[in-house]
């Protein structure tokens, strides 16, 4: 339906695996590059890493299935062969450009790369993962570039077109595109749908007449031409907004996929990313001092630009070499949380009055603590300092969820040592009381402690969501973090409340780094610090 309507501005808010890339993004880009020959479009992604591992591979995979082959019909990240057509405005650098055989180009615009929209004249925009897009940057740097070349494409309804794709946002800042629902003229969309159907009917009559060997009356051809003209005008001003739940694609995905996502995702992520439900964020939450400024992006563009894109597209994964916030010569501090159903590891490094939360990991159900450590060690395989500062409290001692006969502390330390890492294990004693923890961490976010928590946005999606949504329960004995349902298994009848396991691991990391620092991490070079934005 989205392709048939072809509105100038299309906003699709849909759960995972609803075909956003295959059935919406890939046809949109292909249509624009084929119909506006020699044009320049923009593919906007929140970070270059996201574009490299998510958006672009999905587009190329869809085109391949439709018979469009890389290095035959298009090239990626390099100057095209002389047999290709020439773009109307040739890019100064083809490093982040997809070039089609007819001379049309698509520029990859990543918001964490400064100046990626500079000096561009665009005829269309695809904005992927819109909930992570900085709207101020988009409004100031990219949207003004979507002016197109009217002398070439002014008659096309797809000129200046914009496609916005996302699953449901969890924050007000990430909800900038939801207002397009109010801008949609439902009557206009209905008229477009009716016109498309009428054109199809008339073309079917033409086909039937030709099949019978009869002449096609001129009025039929004229009627189709007039309707096409009117349809083009309506599309050129239309706004189309639609929300889809992954459940709507149940026949293709199967019940097992939905069940698995319900098990593997945190409940709030399941509600937004699968069910596409609008939710409210805790206004009086446990981490009430956290703000948008406490999130940052940190991509190592020198490393990313050195990659073979094709190999990266195949694997779909990156490792710590893509992170600009990691000090390779310093240990990595970790805090963990242990639960029968989910286990978390949150990694960070203190630096210049900040606790940089580098990345978080979790495993579910049959995957336990050894697998969690495996994931960490695989990601940080190329980290030069093979040392972790493992902060743990009494919850790691004398307890075990059937991992083996040893307790959590022993299992974790042994797993790291099996990978060749040195473990500096630092005991914190009994867990800090909730009221004390609340005061300490919120003062940290407010800049009133030695360390201010800062979270890498790209590597802590679920953790950030958990922190933003952690609630508070108030009672006669003060207040505490809302942890209802944390120890319960997910099941079909009971959608668990938002789990706080990940936030507990974050708490342990912050308390350890703030209260029991093990060494100075302030020797990092200014070059590394400048990579954090």
Short mmCIF file of C-alpha atoms in Angstrom, two decimals:
data_model
loop_
_atom_site.label_atom_id
_atom_site.label_comp_id
_atom_site.label_asym_id
_atom_site.label_seq_id
_atom_site.Cartn_x
_atom_site.Cartn_y
_atom_site.Cartn_z
CA UNK A 1 0.00 0.00 0.00
CA UNK A 2 2.84 2.40 0.82
CA UNK A 3 4.29 2.03 -2.67
CA UNK A 4 0.90 2.52 -4.33
CA UNK A 5 0.20 5.71 -2.39
CA UNK A 6 3.75 7.05 -2.98
CA UNK A 7 3.15 10.18 -0.90
CA UNK A 8 5.76 12.92 -0.96
CA UNK A 9 6.26 12.39 2.78
CA UNK A 10 5.81 8.87 4.13
CA UNK A 11 6.25 7.93 7.79
CA UNK A 12 6.13 4.26 8.72
CA UNK A 13 6.31 3.28 12.40
CA UNK A 14 6.50 -0.49 12.50
CA UNK A 15 7.70 -3.31 14.70
CA UNK A 16 10.66 -5.51 13.88
CA UNK A 17 10.49 -7.91 10.94
CA UNK A 18 7.56 -6.14 9.33
CA UNK A 19 9.50 -5.71 6.09
CA UNK A 20 10.47 -2.06 6.50
CA UNK A 21 13.65 -2.54 4.49
CA UNK A 22 12.45 -5.04 1.87
CA UNK A 23 8.99 -3.72 1.10
CA UNK A 24 9.37 -0.03 1.91
CA UNK A 25 12.92 1.37 2.02
CA UNK A 26 14.50 -0.61 -0.84
CA UNK A 27 11.68 0.08 -3.34
CA UNK A 28 11.62 3.76 -2.33
CA UNK A 29 15.33 4.25 -3.01
CA UNK A 30 15.23 2.18 -6.21
CA UNK A 31 12.22 4.10 -7.55
CA UNK A 32 13.85 7.47 -6.97
CA UNK A 33 17.20 6.47 -8.46
CA UNK A 34 15.54 5.03 -11.57
CA UNK A 35 12.89 7.67 -12.20
CA UNK A 36 15.10 10.69 -11.49
CA UNK A 37 18.12 9.79 -13.63
CA UNK A 38 21.31 11.45 -12.45
CA UNK A 39 19.75 12.65 -9.20
CA UNK A 40 21.32 12.72 -5.75
CA UNK A 41 19.51 11.34 -2.71
CA UNK A 42 20.41 10.98 0.93
CA UNK A 43 20.21 7.95 3.22
CA UNK A 44 20.21 9.37 6.76
CA UNK A 45 21.30 7.07 9.60
CA UNK A 46 21.95 7.94 13.26
CA UNK A 47 25.50 6.57 13.16
CA UNK A 48 27.84 5.33 10.48
CA UNK A 49 28.11 1.97 12.25
CA UNK A 50 24.33 1.56 12.03
CA UNK A 51 24.34 2.32 8.33
CA UNK A 52 27.21 -0.08 7.71
CA UNK A 53 25.70 -3.02 9.62
CA UNK A 54 21.93 -2.49 9.31
CA UNK A 55 20.51 -0.10 6.74
CA UNK A 56 22.77 -0.52 3.71
CA UNK A 57 23.10 -4.34 3.89
CA UNK A 58 19.30 -4.60 4.00
CA UNK A 59 18.90 -2.41 0.92
CA UNK A 60 21.55 -4.28 -1.06
CA UNK A 61 20.13 -7.68 -0.11
CA UNK A 62 16.67 -6.67 -1.35
CA UNK A 63 18.06 -5.30 -4.64
CA UNK A 64 20.05 -8.49 -5.17
CA UNK A 65 16.89 -10.59 -4.88
CA UNK A 66 15.31 -8.38 -7.53
CA UNK A 67 18.22 -8.93 -9.93
CA UNK A 68 20.23 -5.74 -9.31
CA UNK A 69 23.83 -6.85 -8.83
CA UNK A 70 26.65 -5.05 -7.08
CA UNK A 71 29.46 -3.94 -9.40
CA UNK A 72 27.14 -4.57 -12.34
CA UNK A 73 24.13 -2.32 -11.81
CA UNK A 74 25.60 -0.25 -8.99
CA UNK A 75 28.80 0.28 -7.03
CA UNK A 76 29.30 1.11 -3.36
CA UNK A 77 31.98 3.31 -1.83
CA UNK A 78 34.07 3.83 -4.95
CA UNK A 79 34.20 5.78 -8.19
CA UNK A 80 31.89 4.17 -10.78
CA UNK A 81 33.17 2.73 -14.08
CA UNK A 82 33.15 4.93 -17.19
CA UNK A 83 30.27 2.89 -18.62
CA UNK A 84 27.96 4.31 -15.92
CA UNK A 85 25.96 7.45 -16.53
CA UNK A 86 27.10 10.74 -15.06
CA UNK A 87 25.28 12.31 -12.09
CA UNK A 88 24.00 15.81 -12.62
CA UNK A 89 26.02 16.93 -9.61
CA UNK A 90 29.06 14.68 -9.23
CA UNK A 91 30.13 13.89 -5.65
CA UNK A 92 33.53 15.22 -4.59
CA UNK A 93 34.21 11.91 -2.84
CA UNK A 94 32.59 8.53 -3.55
CA UNK A 95 33.65 6.90 -0.27
CA UNK A 96 30.15 7.00 1.24
CA UNK A 97 28.12 6.89 -1.97
CA UNK A 98 26.04 4.29 -3.80
CA UNK A 99 26.14 4.94 -7.57
CA UNK A 100 23.62 3.40 -10.00
CA UNK A 101 24.32 2.57 -13.64
CA UNK A 102 22.20 5.52 -14.82
CA UNK A 103 24.24 8.09 -12.86
CA UNK A 104 21.89 8.42 -9.89
CA UNK A 105 23.67 8.47 -6.54
CA UNK A 106 22.70 7.98 -2.90
CA UNK A 107 24.89 9.59 -0.24
CA UNK A 108 25.10 7.92 3.18
CA UNK A 109 24.59 10.70 5.72
CA UNK A 110 25.52 9.64 9.25
CA UNK A 111 24.74 12.09 12.01
CA UNK A 112 27.79 11.14 14.06
CA UNK A 113 30.07 12.16 11.19
CA UNK A 114 30.31 15.99 11.17
CA UNK A 115 29.58 17.69 7.87
CA UNK A 116 28.18 14.67 6.02
CA UNK A 117 25.29 16.82 4.69
CA UNK A 118 27.47 19.78 3.71
CA UNK A 119 27.11 21.19 0.17
CA UNK A 120 24.61 18.52 -0.92
CA UNK A 121 21.68 19.16 -3.25
CA UNK A 122 19.29 16.28 -2.67
CA UNK A 123 16.19 15.15 -4.52
CA UNK A 124 15.01 12.67 -1.88
CA UNK A 125 15.69 11.47 1.66
CA UNK A 126 15.44 8.10 3.38
CA UNK A 127 15.64 8.48 7.17
CA UNK A 128 16.18 5.15 8.90
CA UNK A 129 15.84 4.40 12.65
CA UNK A 130 14.25 7.81 13.09
CA UNK A 131 13.85 7.36 16.85
CA UNK A 132 17.63 7.71 17.16
CA UNK A 133 17.91 10.69 14.81
CA UNK A 134 18.82 14.07 16.27
CA UNK A 135 16.04 16.24 14.90
CA UNK A 136 17.90 19.50 15.46
CA UNK A 137 20.78 18.26 13.31
CA UNK A 138 18.35 16.93 10.72
CA UNK A 139 16.44 20.21 10.59
CA UNK A 140 19.52 22.43 10.45
CA UNK A 141 21.86 20.36 8.26
CA UNK A 142 19.94 17.88 6.10
CA UNK A 143 16.35 18.93 5.45
CA UNK A 144 17.40 22.22 3.79
CA UNK A 145 19.50 20.16 1.34
CA UNK A 146 16.41 18.29 0.14
CA UNK A 147 15.64 20.98 -2.41
CA UNK A 148 16.39 18.90 -5.47
CA UNK A 149 16.97 20.24 -8.97
CA UNK A 150 13.59 21.54 -10.07
CA UNK A 151 14.69 22.20 -13.63
CA UNK A 152 15.26 18.46 -14.08
CA UNK A 153 12.74 16.78 -11.79
CA UNK A 154 10.09 19.41 -11.07
CA UNK A 155 7.37 17.34 -12.75
CA UNK A 156 8.05 14.23 -10.66
CA UNK A 157 5.91 13.65 -7.58
CA UNK A 158 8.90 11.84 -6.02
CA UNK A 159 11.06 14.99 -6.21
CA UNK A 160 11.81 16.23 -2.65
CA UNK A 161 10.20 13.04 -1.34
CA UNK A 162 11.04 11.84 2.15
CA UNK A 163 10.66 8.40 3.72
CA UNK A 164 10.90 8.12 7.54
CA UNK A 165 11.19 4.65 9.08
CA UNK A 166 11.34 3.58 12.71
CA UNK A 167 9.87 1.37 15.35
CA UNK A 168 8.05 3.08 18.19
CA UNK A 169 10.26 5.51 20.15
CA UNK A 170 10.62 5.27 23.92
CA UNK A 171 11.60 8.89 24.62
CA UNK A 172 10.01 12.25 23.90
CA UNK A 173 13.17 13.39 22.09
CA UNK A 174 12.96 10.38 19.79
CA UNK A 175 9.28 11.04 19.04
CA UNK A 176 9.84 13.99 16.69
CA UNK A 177 8.26 12.21 13.69
CA UNK A 178 5.04 11.07 15.38
CA UNK A 179 3.39 14.44 14.75
CA UNK A 180 3.15 13.57 11.03
CA UNK A 181 0.08 11.53 11.94
CA UNK A 182 -1.74 14.83 12.54
CA UNK A 183 -0.49 16.22 9.23
CA UNK A 184 -1.95 13.38 7.17
CA UNK A 185 -5.09 14.29 5.21
CA UNK A 186 -7.06 11.04 5.36
CA UNK A 187 -9.46 12.17 2.64
CA UNK A 188 -6.56 12.90 0.30
CA UNK A 189 -5.04 9.47 0.98
CA UNK A 190 -8.42 7.85 0.31
CA UNK A 191 -8.70 9.79 -2.95
CA UNK A 192 -5.22 8.62 -3.99
CA UNK A 193 -6.19 5.02 -3.21
CA UNK A 194 -9.39 5.38 -5.25
CA UNK A 195 -7.52 6.97 -8.14
CA UNK A 196 -4.91 4.20 -8.17
CA UNK A 197 -7.70 1.62 -8.27
CA UNK A 198 -9.53 3.46 -11.07
CA UNK A 199 -6.37 3.65 -13.17
CA UNK A 200 -5.86 -0.08 -12.64
CA UNK A 201 -9.45 -0.76 -13.79
CA UNK A 202 -9.01 1.32 -16.95
CA UNK A 203 -5.65 -0.29 -17.77
CA UNK A 204 -7.25 -3.70 -17.27
CA UNK A 205 -9.94 -2.75 -19.80
CA UNK A 206 -7.21 -1.73 -22.25
CA UNK A 207 -5.44 -5.07 -21.76
CA UNK A 208 -8.72 -6.98 -22.24
CA UNK A 209 -9.48 -5.12 -25.47
CA UNK A 210 -6.00 -5.77 -26.82
CA UNK A 211 -6.29 -9.44 -25.89
CA UNK A 212 -9.49 -9.66 -27.94
CA UNK A 213 -7.87 -7.87 -30.89
CA UNK A 214 -10.13 -4.83 -30.55
CA UNK A 215 -9.18 -1.17 -30.92
CA UNK A 216 -8.69 0.83 -27.75
CA UNK A 217 -10.89 3.96 -27.73
CA UNK A 218 -8.93 7.21 -27.44
CA UNK A 219 -11.09 8.35 -24.54
CA UNK A 220 -9.76 5.47 -22.45
CA UNK A 221 -6.15 6.49 -23.04
CA UNK A 222 -7.00 10.15 -22.40
CA UNK A 223 -8.82 9.24 -19.19
CA UNK A 224 -5.80 7.27 -17.93
CA UNK A 225 -3.49 10.17 -18.82
CA UNK A 226 -5.65 12.70 -16.96
CA UNK A 227 -5.93 10.47 -13.91
CA UNK A 228 -2.14 9.94 -13.91
CA UNK A 229 -1.66 13.69 -13.98
CA UNK A 230 -4.07 14.22 -11.09
CA UNK A 231 -2.50 11.35 -9.15
CA UNK A 232 0.94 12.92 -9.58
CA UNK A 233 -0.34 16.23 -8.21
CA UNK A 234 -1.98 14.60 -5.20
CA UNK A 235 1.10 12.54 -4.39
CA UNK A 236 3.32 15.62 -4.58
CA UNK A 237 1.59 17.19 -1.56
CA UNK A 238 0.47 14.09 0.36
CA UNK A 239 1.62 12.99 3.82
CA UNK A 240 1.10 9.32 4.65
CA UNK A 241 1.50 8.02 8.21
CA UNK A 242 1.00 4.41 9.26
CA UNK A 243 1.77 2.28 12.32
CA UNK A 244 2.24 -1.49 12.06
CA UNK A 245 2.71 -4.12 14.74
CA UNK A 246 4.93 -7.14 14.04
CA UNK A 247 1.86 -9.23 14.91
CA UNK A 248 0.36 -8.10 11.59
CA UNK A 249 3.10 -10.10 9.89
CA UNK A 250 2.39 -13.17 12.03
CA UNK A 251 1.66 -15.48 9.10
CA UNK A 252 5.15 -14.86 7.68
CA UNK A 253 7.07 -14.62 10.95
CA UNK A 254 5.33 -17.45 12.76
CA UNK A 255 4.30 -17.65 16.40
CA UNK A 256 7.69 -19.00 17.46
CA UNK A 257 9.42 -15.78 16.38
CA UNK A 258 7.03 -13.64 18.45
CA UNK A 259 7.49 -15.98 21.42
CA UNK A 260 11.26 -15.83 21.07
CA UNK A 261 11.25 -12.02 20.91
CA UNK A 262 9.04 -11.91 23.96
CA UNK A 263 11.62 -14.07 25.77
CA UNK A 264 14.78 -12.42 24.47
CA UNK A 265 13.85 -8.72 24.57
CA UNK A 266 13.32 -6.63 27.64
CA UNK A 267 9.55 -6.17 28.08
CA UNK A 268 9.57 -2.47 27.20
CA UNK A 269 11.60 -3.14 24.05
CA UNK A 270 9.10 -5.86 23.15
CA UNK A 271 6.20 -3.45 23.58
CA UNK A 272 7.75 -0.78 21.37
CA UNK A 273 9.82 -2.76 18.85
CA UNK A 274 7.43 -5.67 18.29
CA UNK A 275 3.95 -4.53 19.34
CA UNK A 276 4.61 -0.94 18.20
CA UNK A 277 2.81 0.42 21.26
CA UNK A 278 3.16 3.99 22.46
CA UNK A 279 4.35 4.10 26.05
CA UNK A 280 5.01 6.66 28.69
CA UNK A 281 8.42 7.22 30.30
CA UNK A 282 8.71 7.28 34.06
CA UNK A 283 8.56 10.96 35.04
CA UNK A 284 9.50 10.32 38.65
CA UNK A 285 11.84 7.43 38.04
CA UNK A 286 14.79 6.03 39.93
CA UNK A 287 17.23 7.84 37.63
CA UNK A 288 15.37 11.13 37.53
CA UNK A 289 18.53 13.21 36.92
CA UNK A 290 19.48 11.48 33.68
CA UNK A 291 19.20 13.72 30.64
CA UNK A 292 19.82 13.45 26.91
CA UNK A 293 23.23 15.08 27.42
CA UNK A 294 24.34 11.93 29.26
CA UNK A 295 24.34 9.98 25.97
CA UNK A 296 27.03 10.21 23.33
CA UNK A 297 28.18 8.72 20.02
CA UNK A 298 31.75 7.54 19.49
CA UNK A 299 32.66 5.92 16.17
CA UNK A 300 36.23 5.39 14.99
CA UNK A 301 35.75 6.61 11.42
CA UNK A 302 39.35 5.88 10.44
CA UNK A 303 38.80 2.22 11.22
CA UNK A 304 35.30 2.10 9.72
CA UNK A 305 36.49 3.71 6.50
CA UNK A 306 39.26 1.10 6.23
CA UNK A 307 36.82 -1.82 6.24
CA UNK A 308 35.86 -3.91 3.27
CA UNK A 309 32.19 -2.99 3.15
CA UNK A 310 31.22 -6.23 1.47
CA UNK A 311 32.73 -8.32 4.28
CA UNK A 312 31.09 -6.13 6.90
CA UNK A 313 27.74 -6.45 5.13
CA UNK A 314 28.09 -10.26 5.22
CA UNK A 315 28.97 -10.50 8.89
CA UNK A 316 26.69 -7.72 10.09
CA UNK A 317 28.86 -7.26 13.18
CA UNK A 318 31.64 -4.98 14.37
CA UNK A 319 33.98 -5.19 17.34
CA UNK A 320 35.64 -2.76 19.73
CA UNK A 321 37.91 -1.37 17.00
CA UNK A 322 34.92 0.62 15.74
CA UNK A 323 34.58 2.44 19.11
CA UNK A 324 36.38 5.78 19.56
CA UNK A 325 35.69 6.01 23.30
CA UNK A 326 37.76 2.97 24.31
CA UNK A 327 41.20 3.60 25.83
CA UNK A 328 43.08 0.54 24.52
CA UNK A 329 45.81 0.72 27.18
CA UNK A 330 43.53 0.82 30.23
CA UNK A 331 41.57 -1.97 31.94
CA UNK A 332 37.83 -2.23 31.40
CA UNK A 333 35.66 -1.99 34.51
CA UNK A 334 32.58 -4.19 34.69
CA UNK A 335 29.49 -4.50 36.85
CA UNK A 336 27.16 -7.46 36.58
CA UNK A 337 23.74 -8.71 37.61
CA UNK A 338 22.72 -12.36 38.07
CA UNK A 339 19.25 -13.75 37.50
CA UNK A 340 17.77 -17.11 36.60
CA UNK A 341 16.40 -15.78 33.30
CA UNK A 342 18.70 -12.92 32.32
CA UNK A 343 22.29 -11.98 33.18
CA UNK A 344 23.87 -8.60 32.44
CA UNK A 345 27.38 -7.21 32.07
CA UNK A 346 27.92 -3.44 31.83
CA UNK A 347 31.41 -2.26 30.81
CA UNK A 348 32.96 1.16 31.33
CA UNK A 349 36.10 3.24 31.82
CA UNK A 350 36.46 6.26 34.14
CA UNK A 351 38.03 9.22 32.39
CA UNK A 352 38.34 12.98 33.00
CA UNK A 353 35.56 13.12 35.60
CA UNK A 354 33.25 10.87 33.58
CA UNK A 355 32.32 7.22 33.71
CA UNK A 356 32.07 6.24 30.06
CA UNK A 357 29.65 3.32 29.85
CA UNK A 358 31.20 1.71 26.79
CA UNK A 359 28.89 -1.22 26.14
CA UNK A 360 26.40 -3.56 27.80
CA UNK A 361 25.75 -7.25 27.18
CA UNK A 362 23.06 -9.66 28.31
CA UNK A 363 22.23 -13.34 27.82
CA UNK A 364 18.89 -15.09 28.27
CA UNK A 365 17.70 -18.47 29.52
CA UNK A 366 19.95 -21.31 28.36
CA UNK A 367 22.87 -18.93 27.80
CA UNK A 368 24.46 -18.26 31.17
CA UNK A 369 27.41 -16.39 32.68
CA UNK A 370 30.16 -18.22 30.72
CA UNK A 371 28.44 -17.29 27.46
CA UNK A 372 28.08 -13.71 28.68
CA UNK A 373 31.82 -13.52 29.30
CA UNK A 374 32.38 -15.13 25.88
CA UNK A 375 30.39 -12.34 24.22
CA UNK A 376 32.43 -9.70 26.05
CA UNK A 377 35.78 -11.31 25.17
CA UNK A 378 34.84 -11.75 21.51
CA UNK A 379 33.84 -8.09 21.22
CA UNK A 380 36.99 -6.90 23.03
CA UNK A 381 39.34 -9.42 21.42
CA UNK A 382 41.47 -6.60 19.99
CA UNK A 383 41.62 -4.59 23.22
CA UNK A 384 45.31 -4.25 24.13
CA UNK A 385 44.95 -4.34 27.92
CA UNK A 386 43.53 -7.78 28.71
CA UNK A 387 42.46 -6.77 32.21
CA UNK A 388 39.04 -6.28 33.75
CA UNK A 389 38.24 -4.60 37.04
CA UNK A 390 35.37 -6.78 38.24
CA UNK A 391 33.22 -4.95 40.81
CA UNK A 392 30.94 -7.31 42.70
CA UNK A 393 28.96 -7.38 45.93
CA UNK A 394 27.71 -10.15 48.21
CA UNK A 395 25.01 -11.18 45.70
CA UNK A 396 27.81 -12.82 43.67
CA UNK A 397 28.92 -15.00 46.59
CA UNK A 398 27.45 -18.32 47.69
CA UNK A 399 24.77 -18.23 44.96
CA UNK A 400 24.40 -20.11 41.71
CA UNK A 401 21.55 -20.65 39.24
CA UNK A 402 22.68 -24.14 38.20
CA UNK A 403 25.73 -22.90 36.32
CA UNK A 404 27.86 -25.40 38.24
CA UNK A 405 28.76 -26.04 41.89
CA UNK A 406 30.67 -22.74 42.15
CA UNK A 407 29.21 -19.30 42.90
CA UNK A 408 28.82 -16.43 40.44
CA UNK A 409 32.09 -14.75 41.40
CA UNK A 410 34.11 -17.91 40.75
CA UNK A 411 32.33 -18.68 37.46
CA UNK A 412 32.92 -15.17 36.09
CA UNK A 413 36.55 -14.95 37.15
CA UNK A 414 37.31 -18.41 35.82
CA UNK A 415 35.60 -17.65 32.48
CA UNK A 416 37.70 -14.50 31.98
CA UNK A 417 40.89 -16.34 32.88
CA UNK A 418 40.05 -19.06 30.38
CA UNK A 419 40.06 -16.33 27.72
CA UNK A 420 43.47 -15.09 28.92
CA UNK A 421 42.21 -11.99 30.76
CA UNK A 422 43.54 -10.87 34.14
CA UNK A 423 40.78 -10.19 36.65
CA UNK A 424 41.18 -7.53 39.33
CA UNK A 425 38.18 -8.46 41.44
CA UNK A 426 37.05 -5.72 43.83
CA UNK A 427 34.57 -6.60 46.56
CA UNK A 428 31.99 -3.94 47.43
CA UNK A 429 30.42 -5.68 50.44
CA UNK A 430 26.69 -5.85 50.89
CA UNK A 431 24.54 -4.11 48.26
CA UNK A 432 24.04 -0.40 48.89
CA UNK A 433 20.59 0.54 50.20
CA UNK A 434 18.23 1.90 47.57
CA UNK A 435 17.89 5.37 49.07
CA UNK A 436 21.67 5.75 49.33
CA UNK A 437 22.15 4.41 45.80
CA UNK A 438 19.47 6.75 44.46
CA UNK A 439 21.18 9.77 45.99
CA UNK A 440 24.67 8.76 44.86
CA UNK A 441 23.84 8.02 41.21
CA UNK A 442 21.49 10.95 40.68
CA UNK A 443 24.09 13.28 42.14
CA UNK A 444 26.48 11.67 39.67
CA UNK A 445 24.17 12.51 36.76
CA UNK A 446 23.85 16.04 38.18
CA UNK A 447 27.65 16.44 38.22
CA UNK A 448 27.92 16.51 42.01
CA UNK A 449 30.08 13.39 42.38
CA UNK A 450 33.58 12.60 41.18
CA UNK A 451 32.25 10.78 38.11
CA UNK A 452 29.37 11.71 35.81
CA UNK A 453 27.84 8.69 34.01
CA UNK A 454 27.92 8.98 30.22
CA UNK A 455 26.41 6.22 28.05
CA UNK A 456 27.49 5.25 24.55
CA UNK A 457 24.19 5.48 22.70
CA UNK A 458 25.10 2.96 19.98
CA UNK A 459 26.24 0.22 22.37
CA UNK A 460 23.66 0.52 25.17
CA UNK A 461 20.25 0.62 23.53
CA UNK A 462 18.46 -1.69 25.98
CA UNK A 463 20.36 -0.38 29.01
CA UNK A 464 19.44 3.24 28.23
CA UNK A 465 15.81 2.20 27.84
CA UNK A 466 15.93 0.37 31.16
CA UNK A 467 17.49 3.33 32.99
CA UNK A 468 15.01 5.80 31.55
CA UNK A 469 12.05 3.66 32.52
CA UNK A 470 13.04 2.37 35.98
CA UNK A 471 10.33 3.34 38.41
CA UNK A 472 10.20 3.92 42.16
CA UNK A 473 8.03 2.29 44.84
CA UNK A 474 7.40 4.37 47.93
CA UNK A 475 6.43 2.81 51.24
CA UNK A 476 6.64 3.18 55.02
CA UNK A 477 10.32 2.28 54.97
CA UNK A 478 11.25 4.83 52.33
CA UNK A 479 11.47 4.06 48.65
CA UNK A 480 13.17 1.56 46.42
CA UNK A 481 13.62 0.72 42.78
CA UNK A 482 10.57 -0.90 41.18
CA UNK A 483 11.75 -4.49 40.70
CA UNK A 484 8.43 -6.33 40.46
CA UNK A 485 8.62 -9.38 38.25
CA UNK A 486 12.41 -9.30 37.92
CA UNK A 487 12.87 -12.91 38.99
CA UNK A 488 9.90 -14.27 37.05
CA UNK A 489 10.09 -16.04 33.71
CA UNK A 490 8.39 -14.47 30.73
CA UNK A 491 5.32 -16.36 29.57
CA UNK A 492 2.44 -16.05 27.16
CA UNK A 493 -0.13 -14.93 29.71
CA UNK A 494 1.96 -12.42 31.61
CA UNK A 495 3.74 -9.49 29.97
CA UNK A 496 6.38 -8.70 32.58
CA UNK A 497 6.86 -5.19 33.86
CA UNK A 498 10.02 -3.54 32.75
CA UNK A 499 12.97 -5.43 34.18
CA UNK A 500 15.66 -3.64 36.13
CA UNK A 501 18.40 -6.29 35.94
CA UNK A 502 20.49 -4.21 33.57
CA UNK A 503 20.18 -1.12 35.73
CA UNK A 504 21.44 -3.11 38.73
CA UNK A 505 24.58 -4.03 36.78
CA UNK A 506 24.98 -0.35 35.86
CA UNK A 507 24.58 0.60 39.54
CA UNK A 508 27.33 -1.81 40.56
CA UNK A 509 29.68 -0.44 37.91
CA UNK A 510 29.06 3.17 38.96
CA UNK A 511 29.33 2.49 42.70
CA UNK A 512 32.59 0.61 42.20
CA UNK A 513 34.22 3.21 39.97
CA UNK A 514 33.04 6.08 42.19
CA UNK A 515 33.79 4.57 45.59
CA UNK A 516 36.72 2.25 44.92
CA UNK A 517 38.68 3.52 41.90
CA UNK A 518 41.59 1.22 41.08
CA UNK A 519 43.84 3.49 39.04
CA UNK A 520 43.97 6.74 37.11
CA UNK A 521 42.36 6.53 33.69
CA UNK A 522 43.08 10.17 32.87
CA UNK A 523 46.11 9.55 30.68
CA UNK A 524 44.07 9.02 27.54
CA UNK A 525 45.07 11.17 24.61
CA UNK A 526 43.12 14.26 23.61
CA UNK A 527 42.61 12.67 20.19
CA UNK A 528 40.55 9.87 21.72
CA UNK A 529 38.49 12.25 23.84
CA UNK A 530 37.68 14.39 20.81
CA UNK A 531 36.14 11.33 19.12
CA UNK A 532 33.24 11.40 21.59
CA UNK A 533 30.31 13.54 20.47
#
